[in-house]
mmCIF file of N, CA and C in Angstrom:
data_model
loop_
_atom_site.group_PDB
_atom_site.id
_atom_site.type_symbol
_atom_site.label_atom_id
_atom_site.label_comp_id
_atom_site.label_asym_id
_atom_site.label_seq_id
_atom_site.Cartn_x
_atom_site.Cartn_y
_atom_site.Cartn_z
ATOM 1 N N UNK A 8 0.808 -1.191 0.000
ATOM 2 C CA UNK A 8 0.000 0.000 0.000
ATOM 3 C C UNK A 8 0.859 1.266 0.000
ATOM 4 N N UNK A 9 1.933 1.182 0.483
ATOM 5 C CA UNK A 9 2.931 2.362 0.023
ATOM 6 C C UNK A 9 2.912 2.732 -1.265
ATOM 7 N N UNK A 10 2.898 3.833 -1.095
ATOM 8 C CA UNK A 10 2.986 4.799 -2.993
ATOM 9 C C UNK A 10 4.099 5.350 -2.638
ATOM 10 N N UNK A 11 5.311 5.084 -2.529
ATOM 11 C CA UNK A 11 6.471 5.426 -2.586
ATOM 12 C C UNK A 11 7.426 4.841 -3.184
ATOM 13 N N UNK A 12 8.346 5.141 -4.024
ATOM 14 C CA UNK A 12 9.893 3.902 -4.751
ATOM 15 C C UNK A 12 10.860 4.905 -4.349
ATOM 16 N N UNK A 13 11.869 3.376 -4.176
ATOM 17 C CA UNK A 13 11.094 2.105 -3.785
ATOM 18 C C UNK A 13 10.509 2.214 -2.464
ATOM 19 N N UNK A 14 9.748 1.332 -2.144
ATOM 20 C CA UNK A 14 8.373 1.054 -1.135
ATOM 21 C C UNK A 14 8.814 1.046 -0.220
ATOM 22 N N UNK A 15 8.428 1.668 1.144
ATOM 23 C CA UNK A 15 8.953 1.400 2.111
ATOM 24 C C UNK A 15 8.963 0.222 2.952
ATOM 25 N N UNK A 16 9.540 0.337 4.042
ATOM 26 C CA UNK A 16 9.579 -1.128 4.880
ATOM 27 C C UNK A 16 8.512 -1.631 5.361
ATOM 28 N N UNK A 17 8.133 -2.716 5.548
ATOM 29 C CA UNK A 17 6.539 -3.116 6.432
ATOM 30 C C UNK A 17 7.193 -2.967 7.372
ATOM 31 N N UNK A 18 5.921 -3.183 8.445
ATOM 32 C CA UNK A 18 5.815 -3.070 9.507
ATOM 33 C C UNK A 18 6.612 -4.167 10.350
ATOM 34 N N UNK A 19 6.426 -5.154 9.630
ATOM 35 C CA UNK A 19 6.567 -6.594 10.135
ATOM 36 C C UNK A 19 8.933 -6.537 10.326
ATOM 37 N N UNK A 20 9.293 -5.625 9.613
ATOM 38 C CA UNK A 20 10.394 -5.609 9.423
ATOM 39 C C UNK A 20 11.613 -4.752 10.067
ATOM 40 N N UNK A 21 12.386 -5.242 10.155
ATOM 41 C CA UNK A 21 13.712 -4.724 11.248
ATOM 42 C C UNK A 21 13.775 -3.157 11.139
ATOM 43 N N UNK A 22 14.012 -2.850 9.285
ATOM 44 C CA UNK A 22 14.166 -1.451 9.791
ATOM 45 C C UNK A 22 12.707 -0.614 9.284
ATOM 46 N N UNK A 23 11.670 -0.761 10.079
ATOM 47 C CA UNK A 23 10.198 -0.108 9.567
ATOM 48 C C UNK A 23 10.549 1.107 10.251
ATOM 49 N N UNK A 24 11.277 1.707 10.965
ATOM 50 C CA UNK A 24 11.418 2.679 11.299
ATOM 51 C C UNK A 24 12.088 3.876 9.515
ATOM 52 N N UNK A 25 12.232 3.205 8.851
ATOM 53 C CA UNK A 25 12.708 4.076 7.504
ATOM 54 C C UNK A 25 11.715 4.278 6.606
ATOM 55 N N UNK A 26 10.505 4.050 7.408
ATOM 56 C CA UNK A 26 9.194 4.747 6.427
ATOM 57 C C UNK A 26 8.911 5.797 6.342
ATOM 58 N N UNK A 27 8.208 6.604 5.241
ATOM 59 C CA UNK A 27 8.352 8.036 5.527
ATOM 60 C C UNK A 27 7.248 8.434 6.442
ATOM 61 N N UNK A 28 7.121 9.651 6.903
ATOM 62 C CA UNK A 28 5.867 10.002 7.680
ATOM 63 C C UNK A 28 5.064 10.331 7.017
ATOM 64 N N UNK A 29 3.934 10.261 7.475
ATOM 65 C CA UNK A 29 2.621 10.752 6.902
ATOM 66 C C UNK A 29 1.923 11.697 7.861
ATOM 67 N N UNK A 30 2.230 12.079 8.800
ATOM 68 C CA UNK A 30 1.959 13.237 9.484
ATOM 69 C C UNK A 30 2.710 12.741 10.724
ATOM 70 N N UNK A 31 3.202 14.161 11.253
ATOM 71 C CA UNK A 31 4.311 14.116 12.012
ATOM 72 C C UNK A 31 4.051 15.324 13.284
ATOM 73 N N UNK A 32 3.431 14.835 14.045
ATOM 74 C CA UNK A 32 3.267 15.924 15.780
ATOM 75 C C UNK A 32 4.857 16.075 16.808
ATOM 76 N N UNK A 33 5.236 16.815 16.589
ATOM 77 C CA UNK A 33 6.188 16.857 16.883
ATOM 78 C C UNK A 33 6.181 17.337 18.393
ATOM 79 N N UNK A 34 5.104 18.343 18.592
ATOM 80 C CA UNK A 34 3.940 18.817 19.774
ATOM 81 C C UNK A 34 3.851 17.951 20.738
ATOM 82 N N UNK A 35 3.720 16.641 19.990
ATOM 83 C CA UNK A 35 2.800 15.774 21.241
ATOM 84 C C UNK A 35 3.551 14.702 21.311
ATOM 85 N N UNK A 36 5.010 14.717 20.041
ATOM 86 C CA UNK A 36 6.583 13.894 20.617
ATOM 87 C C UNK A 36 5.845 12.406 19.634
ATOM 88 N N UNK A 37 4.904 12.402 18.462
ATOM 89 C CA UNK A 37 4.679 10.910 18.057
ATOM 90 C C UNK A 37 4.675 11.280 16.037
ATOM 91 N N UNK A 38 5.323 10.419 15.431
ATOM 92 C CA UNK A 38 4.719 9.926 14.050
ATOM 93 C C UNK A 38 4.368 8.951 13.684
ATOM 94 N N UNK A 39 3.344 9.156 12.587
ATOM 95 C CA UNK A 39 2.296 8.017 11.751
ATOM 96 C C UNK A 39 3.205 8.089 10.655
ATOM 97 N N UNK A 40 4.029 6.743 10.036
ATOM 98 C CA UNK A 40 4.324 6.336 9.150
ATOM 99 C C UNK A 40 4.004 5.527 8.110
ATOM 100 N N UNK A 41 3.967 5.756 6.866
ATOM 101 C CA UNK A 41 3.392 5.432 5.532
ATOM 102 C C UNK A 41 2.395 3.483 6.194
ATOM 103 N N UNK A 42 3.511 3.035 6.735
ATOM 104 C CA UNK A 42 3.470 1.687 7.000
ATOM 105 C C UNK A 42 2.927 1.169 8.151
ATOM 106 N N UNK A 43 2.025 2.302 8.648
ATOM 107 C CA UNK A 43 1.155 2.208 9.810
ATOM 108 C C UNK A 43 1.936 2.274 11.184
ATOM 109 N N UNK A 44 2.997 2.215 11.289
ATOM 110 C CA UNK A 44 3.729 2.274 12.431
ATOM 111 C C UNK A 44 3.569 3.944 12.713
ATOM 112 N N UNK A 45 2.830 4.307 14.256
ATOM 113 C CA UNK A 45 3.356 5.048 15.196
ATOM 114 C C UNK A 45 5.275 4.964 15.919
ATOM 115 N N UNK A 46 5.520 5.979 15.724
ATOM 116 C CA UNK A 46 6.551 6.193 15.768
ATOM 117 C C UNK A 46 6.863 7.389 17.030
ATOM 118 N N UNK A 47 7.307 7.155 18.473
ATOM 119 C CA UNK A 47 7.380 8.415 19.485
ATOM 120 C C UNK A 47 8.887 8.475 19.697
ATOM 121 N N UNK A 48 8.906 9.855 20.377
ATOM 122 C CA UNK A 48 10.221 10.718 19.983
ATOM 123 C C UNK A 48 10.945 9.627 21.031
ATOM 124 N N UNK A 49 10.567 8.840 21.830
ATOM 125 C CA UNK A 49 11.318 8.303 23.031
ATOM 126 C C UNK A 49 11.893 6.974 22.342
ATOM 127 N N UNK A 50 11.839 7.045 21.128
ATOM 128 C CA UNK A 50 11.581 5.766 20.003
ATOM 129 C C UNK A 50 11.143 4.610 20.510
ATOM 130 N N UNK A 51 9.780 4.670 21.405
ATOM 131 C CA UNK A 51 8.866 3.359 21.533
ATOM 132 C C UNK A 51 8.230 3.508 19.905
ATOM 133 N N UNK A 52 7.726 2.543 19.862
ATOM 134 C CA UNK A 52 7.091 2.402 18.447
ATOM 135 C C UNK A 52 5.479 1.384 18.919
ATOM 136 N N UNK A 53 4.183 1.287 18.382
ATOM 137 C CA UNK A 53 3.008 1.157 17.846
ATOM 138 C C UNK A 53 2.920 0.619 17.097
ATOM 139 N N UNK A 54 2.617 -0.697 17.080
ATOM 140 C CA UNK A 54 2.773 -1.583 15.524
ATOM 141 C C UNK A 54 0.996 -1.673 15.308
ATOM 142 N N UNK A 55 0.979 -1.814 13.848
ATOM 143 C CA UNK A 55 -0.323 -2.040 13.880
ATOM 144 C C UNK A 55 -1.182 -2.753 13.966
ATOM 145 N N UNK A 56 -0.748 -3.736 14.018
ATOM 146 C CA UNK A 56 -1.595 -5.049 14.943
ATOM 147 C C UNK A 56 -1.357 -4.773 16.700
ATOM 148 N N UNK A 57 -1.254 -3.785 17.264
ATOM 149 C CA UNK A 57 -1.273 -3.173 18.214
ATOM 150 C C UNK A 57 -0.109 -3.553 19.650
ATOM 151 N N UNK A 58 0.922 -4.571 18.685
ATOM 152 C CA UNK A 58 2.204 -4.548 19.489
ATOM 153 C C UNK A 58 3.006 -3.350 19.685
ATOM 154 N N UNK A 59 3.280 -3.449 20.482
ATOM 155 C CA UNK A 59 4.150 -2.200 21.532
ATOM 156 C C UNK A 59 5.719 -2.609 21.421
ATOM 157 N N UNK A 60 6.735 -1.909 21.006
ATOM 158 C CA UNK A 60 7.864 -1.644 21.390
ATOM 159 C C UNK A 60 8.664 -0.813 21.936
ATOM 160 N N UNK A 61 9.213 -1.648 22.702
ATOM 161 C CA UNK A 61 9.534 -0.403 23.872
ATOM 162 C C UNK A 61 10.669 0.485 22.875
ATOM 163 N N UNK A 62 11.003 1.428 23.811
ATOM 164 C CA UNK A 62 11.674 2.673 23.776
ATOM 165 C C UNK A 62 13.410 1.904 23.359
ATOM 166 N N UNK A 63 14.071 2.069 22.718
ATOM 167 C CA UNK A 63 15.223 1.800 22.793
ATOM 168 C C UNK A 63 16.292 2.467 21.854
ATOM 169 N N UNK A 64 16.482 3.675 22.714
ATOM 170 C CA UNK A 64 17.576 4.524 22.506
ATOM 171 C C UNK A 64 19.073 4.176 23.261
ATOM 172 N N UNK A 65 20.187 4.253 22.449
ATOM 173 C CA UNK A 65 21.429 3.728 22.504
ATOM 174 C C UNK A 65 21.971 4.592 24.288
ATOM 175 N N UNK A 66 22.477 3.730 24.993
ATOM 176 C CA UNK A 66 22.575 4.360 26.155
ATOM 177 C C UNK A 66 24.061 4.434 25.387
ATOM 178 N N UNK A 67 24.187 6.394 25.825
ATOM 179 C CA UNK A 67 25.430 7.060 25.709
ATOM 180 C C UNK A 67 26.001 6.494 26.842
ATOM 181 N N UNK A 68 27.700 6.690 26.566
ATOM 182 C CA UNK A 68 28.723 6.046 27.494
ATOM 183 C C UNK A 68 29.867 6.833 27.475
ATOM 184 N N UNK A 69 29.854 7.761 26.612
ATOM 185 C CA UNK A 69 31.175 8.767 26.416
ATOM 186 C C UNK A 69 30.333 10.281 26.816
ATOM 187 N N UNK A 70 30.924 11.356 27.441
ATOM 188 C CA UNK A 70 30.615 12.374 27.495
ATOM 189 C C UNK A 70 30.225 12.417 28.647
ATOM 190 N N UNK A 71 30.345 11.719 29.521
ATOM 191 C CA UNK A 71 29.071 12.097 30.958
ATOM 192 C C UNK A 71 30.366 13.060 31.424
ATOM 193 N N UNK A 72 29.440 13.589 32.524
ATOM 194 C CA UNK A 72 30.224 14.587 32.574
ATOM 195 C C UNK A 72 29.732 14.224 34.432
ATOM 196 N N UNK A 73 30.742 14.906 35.452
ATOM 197 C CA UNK A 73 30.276 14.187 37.004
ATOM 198 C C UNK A 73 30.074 15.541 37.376
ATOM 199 N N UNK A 74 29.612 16.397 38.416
ATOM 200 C CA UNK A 74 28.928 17.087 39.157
ATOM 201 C C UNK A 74 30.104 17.296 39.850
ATOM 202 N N UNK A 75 30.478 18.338 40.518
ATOM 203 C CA UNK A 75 31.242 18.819 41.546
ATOM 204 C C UNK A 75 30.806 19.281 42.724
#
């Protein structure tokens, strides 16, 4: 159902996060992608058979910085 070339990723697939958006709230921190995936800024993701993935952003390890 994508009208895009080439087509984007299903849902069902590793990188469905490389679909384009189809409207994008940036307001309320979530996108709807071509491929039905909800997409939130915390990168949990909304699949559309209504599986949930959690949030999984790369824990930084360089840069911390300690408090004095």
């Amino acid at each position: 159902m994508c009208p895009h070339q080439p087509t984007c990723p299903t849902a069902d697939s590793e990188d469905r996060e490389a679909a384009h958006p189809v409207a994008h709230h940036p307001e309320q921190g979530w996108s709807l992608l071509c491929n039905g995936v909800v997409l939130f800024e915390d990168t949990g993701e909304l699949l559309p058979d209504g599986r949930i993935i959690a949030p999984h952003r790369p824990l930084r390890t360089t840069g911390v910085i300690t408090a004095a």
